[in-house]
Short mmCIF file of C-alpha atoms in Angstrom, two decimals:
data_model
loop_
_atom_site.label_atom_id
_atom_site.label_comp_id
_atom_site.label_asym_id
_atom_site.label_seq_id
_atom_site.Cartn_x
_atom_site.Cartn_y
_atom_site.Cartn_z
CA MET A 1 0.01 -0.02 0.00
CA GLN A 2 1.32 3.41 -0.96
CA LEU A 3 0.11 6.73 0.43
CA TYR A 4 0.90 9.79 -1.66
CA GLY A 5 0.64 12.79 0.58
CA TYR A 6 2.29 15.71 2.33
CA TRP A 7 3.32 16.00 5.95
CA ARG A 8 1.24 19.11 6.61
CA SER A 9 -1.84 18.21 4.53
CA SER A 10 -4.65 17.60 7.01
CA ALA A 11 -6.49 15.21 4.65
CA THR A 12 -3.30 13.11 4.50
CA TYR A 13 -2.98 13.37 8.32
CA ARG A 14 -6.50 11.80 8.61
CA VAL A 15 -5.41 8.84 6.55
CA ARG A 16 -2.18 8.40 8.47
CA ILE A 17 -4.15 8.28 11.76
CA ALA A 18 -6.41 5.52 10.38
CA LEU A 19 -3.45 3.51 9.05
CA SER A 20 -1.72 3.89 12.36
CA LEU A 21 -4.82 2.89 14.43
CA LYS A 22 -5.27 -0.18 12.24
CA ASN A 23 -1.59 -1.01 12.37
CA ILE A 24 -1.33 -1.22 8.57
CA SER A 25 2.17 -0.94 7.17
CA TYR A 26 2.48 1.28 4.10
CA GLN A 27 4.92 3.23 2.01
CA SER A 28 4.69 6.98 2.41
CA ILE A 29 5.47 8.91 -0.80
CA GLU A 30 5.90 12.64 -0.33
CA ILE A 31 4.25 15.04 -2.77
CA ASN A 32 5.70 18.41 -1.84
CA LEU A 33 2.83 20.89 -2.15
CA ILE A 34 4.98 23.99 -1.74
CA GLU A 35 8.37 23.73 -3.44
CA LYS A 36 8.85 24.41 -7.16
CA GLY A 37 5.20 25.49 -7.55
CA GLY A 38 3.90 22.26 -6.03
CA GLU A 39 4.56 18.69 -7.06
CA GLN A 40 0.82 18.01 -7.09
CA HIS A 41 0.74 19.86 -10.41
CA SER A 42 3.44 17.64 -12.01
CA ASP A 43 2.54 15.33 -14.90
CA TYR A 44 3.52 12.45 -12.67
CA PHE A 45 0.99 13.29 -9.96
CA HIS A 46 -1.66 14.55 -12.36
CA ALA A 47 -1.72 11.03 -13.85
CA LEU A 48 -2.53 9.68 -10.37
CA ASN A 49 -5.17 12.29 -9.62
CA PRO A 50 -6.15 14.88 -12.25
CA THR A 51 -7.69 16.99 -9.48
CA GLU A 52 -4.11 17.53 -8.27
CA LEU A 53 -4.94 17.16 -4.58
CA VAL A 54 -3.50 14.82 -1.97
CA PRO A 55 -3.83 12.23 -0.54
CA VAL A 56 -4.02 9.30 -2.97
CA LEU A 57 -3.95 5.74 -1.68
CA VAL A 58 -2.80 2.94 -3.96
CA ASP A 59 -3.48 -0.63 -2.94
CA GLY A 60 -2.60 -3.04 -5.70
CA GLY A 61 -4.76 -2.02 -8.67
CA LEU A 62 -6.99 0.21 -6.58
CA ARG A 63 -6.41 3.96 -6.48
CA ILE A 64 -8.49 6.27 -4.28
CA ASN A 65 -8.11 10.03 -4.22
CA GLN A 66 -10.61 11.26 -1.63
CA SER A 67 -9.48 11.00 1.99
CA MET A 68 -13.00 10.18 3.33
CA VAL A 69 -13.36 7.40 0.78
CA ILE A 70 -9.90 6.07 1.67
CA LEU A 71 -11.10 5.96 5.30
CA ASP A 72 -14.22 4.05 4.24
CA TYR A 73 -12.10 1.61 2.25
CA LEU A 74 -9.74 0.99 5.16
CA ASP A 75 -12.64 0.51 7.57
CA GLU A 76 -14.31 -1.98 5.24
CA HIS A 77 -11.19 -4.00 4.58
CA TYR A 78 -9.22 -3.63 7.81
CA PRO A 79 -11.99 -3.51 10.43
CA GLN A 80 -9.69 -3.71 13.49
CA PRO A 81 -10.58 -1.29 15.09
CA LEU A 82 -13.76 -0.16 13.33
CA LEU A 83 -14.01 3.62 13.03
CA VAL A 84 -17.68 3.59 11.96
CA PRO A 85 -20.25 1.09 13.23
CA ILE A 86 -21.52 -1.22 10.44
CA THR A 87 -25.19 -0.67 11.24
CA GLY A 88 -27.47 1.42 13.46
CA GLU A 89 -28.10 5.10 14.04
CA GLN A 90 -24.56 5.74 15.24
CA ARG A 91 -23.30 4.82 11.76
CA TYR A 92 -24.96 7.91 10.30
CA LEU A 93 -24.34 10.12 13.31
CA ILE A 94 -20.62 9.44 13.23
CA ARG A 95 -20.35 9.90 9.49
CA SER A 96 -22.27 13.19 9.68
CA LEU A 97 -20.11 14.58 12.49
CA ALA A 98 -16.96 13.60 10.52
CA GLN A 99 -18.34 15.37 7.42
CA ASP A 100 -19.22 18.44 9.49
CA ILE A 101 -15.44 18.77 9.60
CA ALA A 102 -14.37 17.24 6.29
CA VAL A 103 -17.04 18.92 4.11
CA ASP A 104 -18.17 22.04 6.03
CA ILE A 105 -14.84 23.29 7.40
CA HIS A 106 -11.76 21.83 5.76
CA PRO A 107 -12.36 22.49 2.03
CA LEU A 108 -12.68 26.23 2.71
CA ASN A 109 -9.20 26.48 4.18
CA ASN A 110 -7.25 24.19 1.87
CA LEU A 111 -3.87 25.38 0.52
CA ARG A 112 -5.19 26.00 -3.00
CA VAL A 113 -7.97 28.21 -1.57
CA GLN A 114 -5.44 30.23 0.40
CA GLN A 115 -3.32 30.59 -2.71
CA PHE A 116 -6.35 31.73 -4.77
CA LEU A 117 -7.33 34.31 -2.14
CA THR A 118 -3.80 35.74 -2.11
CA HIS A 119 -2.81 35.58 -5.78
CA GLN A 120 -6.08 35.84 -7.71
CA MET A 121 -8.40 37.73 -5.34
CA LYS A 122 -5.52 39.93 -4.07
CA VAL A 123 -6.84 39.59 -0.53
CA LYS A 124 -4.60 41.06 2.17
CA GLU A 125 -2.80 38.71 4.56
CA CYS A 126 -4.90 39.96 7.54
CA ASP A 127 -8.12 39.27 5.63
CA LYS A 128 -6.90 35.78 4.65
CA GLN A 129 -6.25 35.09 8.32
CA LYS A 130 -9.76 36.36 9.15
CA TRP A 131 -11.18 33.97 6.51
CA LEU A 132 -9.22 30.98 7.85
CA LYS A 133 -10.19 31.58 11.46
CA TYR A 134 -13.84 32.31 10.66
CA TRP A 135 -14.65 28.98 9.00
CA ILE A 136 -12.94 26.97 11.69
CA MET A 137 -14.62 28.89 14.51
CA GLU A 138 -17.98 28.75 12.81
CA GLY A 139 -17.65 24.98 12.40
CA PHE A 140 -16.19 24.33 15.86
CA GLU A 141 -18.90 26.27 17.60
CA SER A 142 -21.69 23.98 16.31
CA LEU A 143 -19.51 20.89 16.55
CA ASP A 144 -18.77 21.53 20.22
CA GLU A 145 -22.50 21.97 20.81
CA LYS A 146 -23.20 18.67 19.05
CA LEU A 147 -20.44 16.70 20.81
CA LYS A 148 -21.12 17.96 24.34
CA PRO A 149 -23.82 15.34 25.05
CA LEU A 150 -22.10 12.62 22.99
CA ALA A 151 -18.47 12.77 24.08
CA GLY A 152 -16.82 10.37 26.47
CA LYS A 153 -13.10 9.91 26.48
CA PHE A 154 -13.34 10.50 22.71
CA CYS A 155 -15.71 12.49 20.48
CA VAL A 156 -18.48 9.92 20.54
CA GLY A 157 -18.28 7.69 23.60
CA ALA A 158 -15.36 5.65 24.93
CA ASP A 159 -13.82 4.57 21.63
CA VAL A 160 -11.98 6.32 18.84
CA THR A 161 -14.23 6.89 15.84
CA LEU A 162 -14.06 8.57 12.43
CA VAL A 163 -14.93 11.86 14.17
CA ASP A 164 -11.66 11.80 16.16
CA VAL A 165 -9.75 10.97 13.01
CA CYS A 166 -11.10 14.13 11.38
CA LEU A 167 -10.97 16.28 14.51
CA ALA A 168 -7.24 16.02 15.27
CA PRO A 169 -6.01 17.44 11.90
CA GLN A 170 -8.61 20.21 11.99
CA VAL A 171 -7.52 21.30 15.52
CA TYR A 172 -3.93 21.19 14.32
CA ASN A 173 -4.90 23.69 11.60
CA ALA A 174 -6.90 25.75 14.05
CA LEU A 175 -3.89 26.11 16.35
CA ARG A 176 -1.73 27.11 13.41
CA VAL A 177 -3.99 30.08 12.64
CA GLY A 178 -4.37 31.06 16.29
CA VAL A 179 -7.89 29.84 17.13
CA ASP A 180 -8.47 29.92 20.90
CA MET A 181 -9.45 26.29 21.56
CA THR A 182 -10.61 27.06 25.13
CA LYS A 183 -13.81 28.39 23.52
CA TYR A 184 -14.65 24.79 22.57
CA PRO A 185 -14.26 22.86 25.82
CA THR A 186 -15.38 19.47 24.54
CA LEU A 187 -13.27 19.57 21.39
CA ASN A 188 -10.30 20.87 23.37
CA ARG A 189 -10.56 18.16 26.01
CA VAL A 190 -10.85 15.38 23.42
CA TYR A 191 -7.96 16.81 21.41
CA GLN A 192 -5.69 16.75 24.49
CA THR A 193 -6.58 13.09 24.93
CA LEU A 194 -5.96 12.29 21.26
CA MET A 195 -2.54 13.91 21.45
CA GLN A 196 -1.58 11.29 24.09
CA HIS A 197 -2.75 8.38 21.90
CA PRO A 198 0.19 6.47 20.29
CA ALA A 199 -1.50 6.11 16.88
CA PHE A 200 -2.23 9.84 16.76
CA ILE A 201 1.30 10.71 17.88
CA ALA A 202 2.77 8.53 15.15
CA ALA A 203 0.60 10.32 12.53
CA GLN A 204 1.41 13.89 13.62
CA PRO A 205 2.75 16.13 10.87
CA GLU A 206 5.93 16.92 12.77
CA ASN A 207 6.73 13.25 13.04
CA GLN A 208 6.76 12.66 9.26
CA THR A 209 9.55 12.61 6.73
CA GLY A 210 9.61 15.99 5.02
CA ALA A 211 8.74 17.96 8.16
CA PRO A 212 11.38 20.49 9.12
CA THR A 213 13.65 19.35 11.92
CA ASN A 214 14.26 22.15 14.36
CA MET B 1 -39.75 10.71 6.24
CA GLN B 2 -39.26 14.48 6.29
CA LEU B 3 -36.74 16.42 4.23
CA TYR B 4 -35.89 19.87 5.48
CA GLY B 5 -34.42 21.83 2.61
CA TYR B 6 -34.63 24.66 0.15
CA TRP B 7 -35.61 24.50 -3.52
CA ARG B 8 -32.35 26.05 -4.74
CA SER B 9 -29.96 24.34 -2.31
CA SER B 10 -27.91 21.94 -4.40
CA ALA B 11 -27.22 19.61 -1.48
CA THR B 12 -31.00 19.35 -1.03
CA TYR B 13 -31.39 18.79 -4.77
CA ARG B 14 -29.04 15.77 -4.50
CA VAL B 15 -31.24 14.19 -1.85
CA ARG B 16 -34.43 14.89 -3.81
CA ILE B 17 -32.94 13.09 -6.82
CA ALA B 18 -32.14 9.99 -4.74
CA LEU B 19 -35.60 9.97 -3.10
CA SER B 20 -37.14 10.32 -6.53
CA LEU B 21 -35.00 7.56 -8.11
CA LYS B 22 -35.86 5.23 -5.23
CA ASN B 23 -39.52 6.16 -5.39
CA ILE B 24 -39.62 7.04 -1.65
CA SER B 25 -42.51 9.25 -0.57
CA TYR B 26 -41.57 12.01 1.85
CA GLN B 27 -42.74 15.29 3.25
CA SER B 28 -40.81 18.30 2.03
CA ILE B 29 -40.37 21.09 4.60
CA GLU B 30 -39.05 24.34 3.23
CA ILE B 31 -36.34 26.21 5.13
CA ASN B 32 -36.15 29.54 3.35
CA LEU B 33 -32.42 30.36 3.24
CA ILE B 34 -32.93 33.93 1.96
CA GLU B 35 -35.93 35.70 3.46
CA LYS B 36 -35.81 37.36 6.89
CA GLY B 37 -32.08 36.70 7.22
CA GLY B 38 -32.50 32.97 6.60
CA GLU B 39 -34.71 30.48 8.40
CA GLN B 40 -31.69 28.16 8.84
CA HIS B 41 -30.58 30.49 11.63
CA SER B 42 -33.90 30.25 13.53
CA ASP B 43 -33.99 28.52 16.94
CA TYR B 44 -36.33 25.98 15.37
CA PHE B 45 -33.87 24.90 12.72
CA HIS B 46 -30.77 25.31 14.91
CA ALA B 47 -32.27 22.62 17.18
CA LEU B 48 -32.41 20.27 14.19
CA ASN B 49 -28.88 21.10 12.97
CA PRO B 50 -26.68 23.48 14.99
CA THR B 51 -24.49 23.91 11.89
CA GLU B 52 -27.50 25.79 10.37
CA LEU B 53 -27.14 24.17 6.94
CA VAL B 54 -29.66 22.21 4.87
CA PRO B 55 -30.64 19.51 4.12
CA VAL B 56 -31.69 17.52 7.16
CA LEU B 57 -33.49 14.21 6.79
CA VAL B 58 -35.64 12.90 9.59
CA ASP B 59 -36.79 9.27 9.47
CA GLY B 60 -38.49 8.27 12.69
CA GLY B 61 -35.96 8.87 15.46
CA LEU B 62 -33.06 9.23 13.02
CA ARG B 63 -31.83 12.66 11.98
CA ILE B 64 -29.05 13.14 9.42
CA ASN B 65 -27.65 16.53 8.44
CA GLN B 66 -25.04 15.80 5.80
CA SER B 67 -26.36 15.23 2.28
CA MET B 68 -23.74 12.63 1.39
CA VAL B 69 -24.53 10.67 4.55
CA ILE B 70 -28.26 10.92 3.79
CA LEU B 71 -27.48 9.42 0.38
CA ASP B 72 -25.53 6.58 2.03
CA TYR B 73 -28.44 5.97 4.43
CA LEU B 74 -30.99 5.83 1.60
CA ASP B 75 -28.80 3.50 -0.47
CA GLU B 76 -28.28 1.16 2.49
CA HIS B 77 -31.99 1.05 3.44
CA TYR B 78 -33.72 1.51 0.09
CA PRO B 79 -31.39 -0.28 -2.29
CA GLN B 80 -33.68 -0.14 -5.39
CA PRO B 81 -31.89 1.15 -7.44
CA LEU B 82 -28.43 1.06 -5.84
CA LEU B 83 -26.44 4.24 -6.39
CA VAL B 84 -23.15 2.76 -5.15
CA PRO B 85 -22.10 -0.89 -5.62
CA ILE B 86 -21.89 -2.76 -2.30
CA THR B 87 -18.42 -4.18 -3.00
CA GLY B 88 -15.61 -3.96 -5.48
CA GLU B 89 -13.35 -1.27 -6.88
CA GLN B 90 -16.28 0.64 -8.40
CA ARG B 91 -17.59 1.26 -4.91
CA TYR B 92 -14.64 3.47 -4.13
CA LEU B 93 -14.30 4.93 -7.59
CA ILE B 94 -17.91 6.09 -7.61
CA ARG B 95 -17.71 7.50 -4.09
CA SER B 96 -14.51 9.36 -4.95
CA LEU B 97 -15.94 10.93 -8.10
CA ALA B 98 -19.03 11.98 -6.16
CA GLN B 99 -16.83 13.58 -3.49
CA ASP B 100 -14.75 15.31 -6.17
CA ILE B 101 -17.97 17.32 -6.60
CA ALA B 102 -19.41 17.33 -3.08
CA VAL B 103 -16.13 18.00 -1.23
CA ASP B 104 -13.83 19.69 -3.71
CA ILE B 105 -16.27 21.99 -5.58
CA HIS B 106 -19.55 22.54 -3.80
CA PRO B 107 -18.49 23.73 -0.30
CA LEU B 108 -16.52 26.61 -1.82
CA ASN B 109 -19.59 28.08 -3.54
CA ASN B 110 -22.23 27.59 -0.91
CA LEU B 111 -24.58 30.46 -0.05
CA ARG B 112 -22.89 31.23 3.29
CA VAL B 113 -19.51 31.49 1.55
CA GLN B 114 -20.93 33.93 -1.02
CA GLN B 115 -22.45 35.97 1.83
CA PHE B 116 -19.14 36.02 3.71
CA LEU B 117 -17.21 37.17 0.64
CA THR B 118 -19.66 39.99 0.05
CA HIS B 119 -20.40 41.17 3.60
CA GLN B 120 -17.26 40.33 5.60
CA MET B 121 -14.49 40.34 2.99
CA LYS B 122 -16.10 43.23 1.06
CA VAL B 123 -15.29 41.49 -2.21
CA LYS B 124 -16.74 43.14 -5.32
CA GLU B 125 -19.58 41.41 -7.17
CA CYS B 126 -17.35 40.79 -10.23
CA ASP B 127 -14.67 39.16 -8.01
CA LYS B 128 -17.29 37.01 -6.34
CA GLN B 129 -18.45 35.82 -9.75
CA LYS B 130 -14.81 35.06 -10.65
CA TRP B 131 -14.50 33.01 -7.46
CA LEU B 132 -17.69 31.07 -8.14
CA LYS B 133 -16.77 30.25 -11.75
CA TYR B 134 -13.16 29.40 -10.92
CA TRP B 135 -13.89 26.56 -8.47
CA ILE B 136 -16.51 24.98 -10.71
CA MET B 137 -14.28 25.21 -13.81
CA GLU B 138 -11.25 23.91 -11.91
CA GLY B 139 -13.27 20.94 -10.65
CA PHE B 140 -15.09 20.24 -13.92
CA GLU B 141 -11.88 20.21 -15.94
CA SER B 142 -10.42 17.31 -13.95
CA LEU B 143 -13.80 15.61 -13.58
CA ASP B 144 -14.35 15.66 -17.34
CA GLU B 145 -10.89 14.12 -17.80
CA LYS B 146 -11.68 11.40 -15.28
CA LEU B 147 -15.13 10.56 -16.66
CA LYS B 148 -14.18 10.50 -20.36
CA PRO B 149 -13.05 6.86 -20.28
CA LEU B 150 -15.72 5.83 -17.73
CA ALA B 151 -18.93 7.36 -19.05
CA GLY B 152 -21.62 5.49 -20.86
CA LYS B 153 -25.14 6.83 -20.98
CA PHE B 154 -24.42 8.11 -17.48
CA CYS B 155 -21.28 9.27 -15.60
CA VAL B 156 -20.04 5.77 -14.92
CA GLY B 157 -21.40 3.23 -17.40
CA ALA B 158 -25.00 2.56 -18.34
CA ASP B 159 -26.71 3.10 -14.98
CA VAL B 160 -27.35 6.11 -12.79
CA THR B 161 -24.89 6.26 -9.87
CA LEU B 162 -24.07 8.59 -6.99
CA VAL B 163 -21.89 10.57 -9.39
CA ASP B 164 -24.90 11.57 -11.50
CA VAL B 165 -26.80 12.48 -8.39
CA CYS B 166 -24.04 14.93 -7.47
CA LEU B 167 -23.34 16.10 -11.02
CA ALA B 168 -26.81 17.43 -11.91
CA PRO B 169 -27.04 19.97 -9.06
CA GLN B 170 -23.48 21.14 -9.67
CA VAL B 171 -24.12 21.72 -13.37
CA TYR B 172 -27.29 23.60 -12.40
CA ASN B 173 -25.10 25.90 -10.32
CA ALA B 174 -22.52 26.18 -13.07
CA LEU B 175 -25.12 27.33 -15.57
CA ARG B 176 -26.44 29.92 -13.05
CA VAL B 177 -23.01 31.56 -12.90
CA GLY B 178 -22.42 31.37 -16.64
CA VAL B 179 -19.93 28.51 -16.94
CA ASP B 180 -19.61 27.39 -20.59
CA MET B 181 -20.47 23.69 -20.33
CA THR B 182 -19.32 22.93 -23.89
CA LYS B 183 -15.76 22.98 -22.46
CA TYR B 184 -16.64 19.76 -20.64
CA PRO B 185 -18.09 17.54 -23.34
CA THR B 186 -18.55 14.39 -21.25
CA LEU B 187 -20.19 16.23 -18.34
CA ASN B 188 -22.32 18.23 -20.73
CA ARG B 189 -23.54 15.18 -22.64
CA VAL B 190 -24.43 13.27 -19.46
CA TYR B 191 -26.17 16.32 -18.02
CA GLN B 192 -28.39 16.59 -21.10
CA THR B 193 -29.32 12.93 -20.62
CA LEU B 194 -30.03 13.41 -16.93
CA MET B 195 -32.32 16.32 -17.67
CA GLN B 196 -34.52 13.93 -19.67
CA HIS B 197 -34.74 11.42 -16.78
CA PRO B 198 -38.12 11.54 -14.97
CA ALA B 199 -36.56 11.25 -11.49
CA PHE B 200 -34.19 14.11 -12.16
CA ILE B 201 -36.98 16.23 -13.69
CA ALA B 202 -39.11 15.71 -10.59
CA ALA B 203 -36.22 16.84 -8.39
CA GLN B 204 -35.34 20.01 -10.30
CA PRO B 205 -35.32 23.20 -8.23
CA GLU B 206 -37.88 24.91 -10.46
CA ASN B 207 -40.35 22.06 -9.88
CA GLN B 208 -40.39 22.49 -6.11
CA THR B 209 -42.77 24.31 -3.79
CA GLY B 210 -41.13 27.63 -2.95
CA ALA B 211 -39.64 28.18 -6.38
CA PRO B 212 -40.81 31.36 -8.10
CA THR B 213 -43.53 30.77 -10.67
CA ASN B 214 -42.93 32.88 -13.71
#
């Protein structure tokens, strides 16, 4: 199994967490999104995913380019531990909460969006920062409200689920742009717990090849 | 079953198509996103979905607020016709192509994003239009490339799949902002076919209660 991704890409970070939780060995192939205009735009990577976004997972003849679909694939083929229950109401609840992050927050703050705001829309740096913080805070406010009655040790109950897999990278981004996580006590508490979990530690951006060492 | 949505919301449009294809009867409850500052921000709707976005599907005690999860739920409980194969490589291919639209294009052009660009970022109307067109064209270019070798009568082969369910509302949005669909011959051809399909016609925004009659 090969994972094409970037150390700081939060969609790649999600997949690394799942691989780590499921104890699946894989080859990590770095696509540098920053240097030389971005390797995601190379002919080599375009052939893997014409959308020119990471991550891409290759498993034998199978190639998947959407992180949430990669997570589904892993859960359906490597069910130990399951991240989403196979049946029941919690199946849809957990998937919805995960997409509240992966669909309603993350796409708005992706690297290409930041680049478009700066280079095409000529938005000032302070306004770009306002944009980045706004969408995370907007999303975290309702997510914290939703998780308050559901959370145990983790986002939903006592076990790690798909929601935690999506939450950790989004909080990582939030901290980078200076969001005050104490405004979201449930998210903040769970995040602190996740950052003690060996699988999450192994998947952290700073622990990947390609991350700056300083 | 109750569907809370808005006639012009393209995420709601997706769900209507699936309900229509599967011949499921349901009650449509309009949440007017425009008038009086937007009914999605009312206490009444906030209680249904604190994220204050449509659609929300209620089926007995189950409540789902993400359109892609609603589509999963419908496919898993009302499998005639199936929109995503239950197993095999096509399962992940179809889900990825659907998310290329639902994750990589649509969230960037949602109503709340347009409102934020105008009111908070003070972006000019012409720049907002540039933004809207850019993300659709960027996404459609790679999607057309991906679908060219896969398409039959529909996006993937001879049967309607989840990709078609996501494509039709996104093309509807594209046409609203003046995207030239002839640049995307495969998408354009499939869209013309979908617009002849009774289930897609029944789900069209203009055929819903709440749409202007003129």
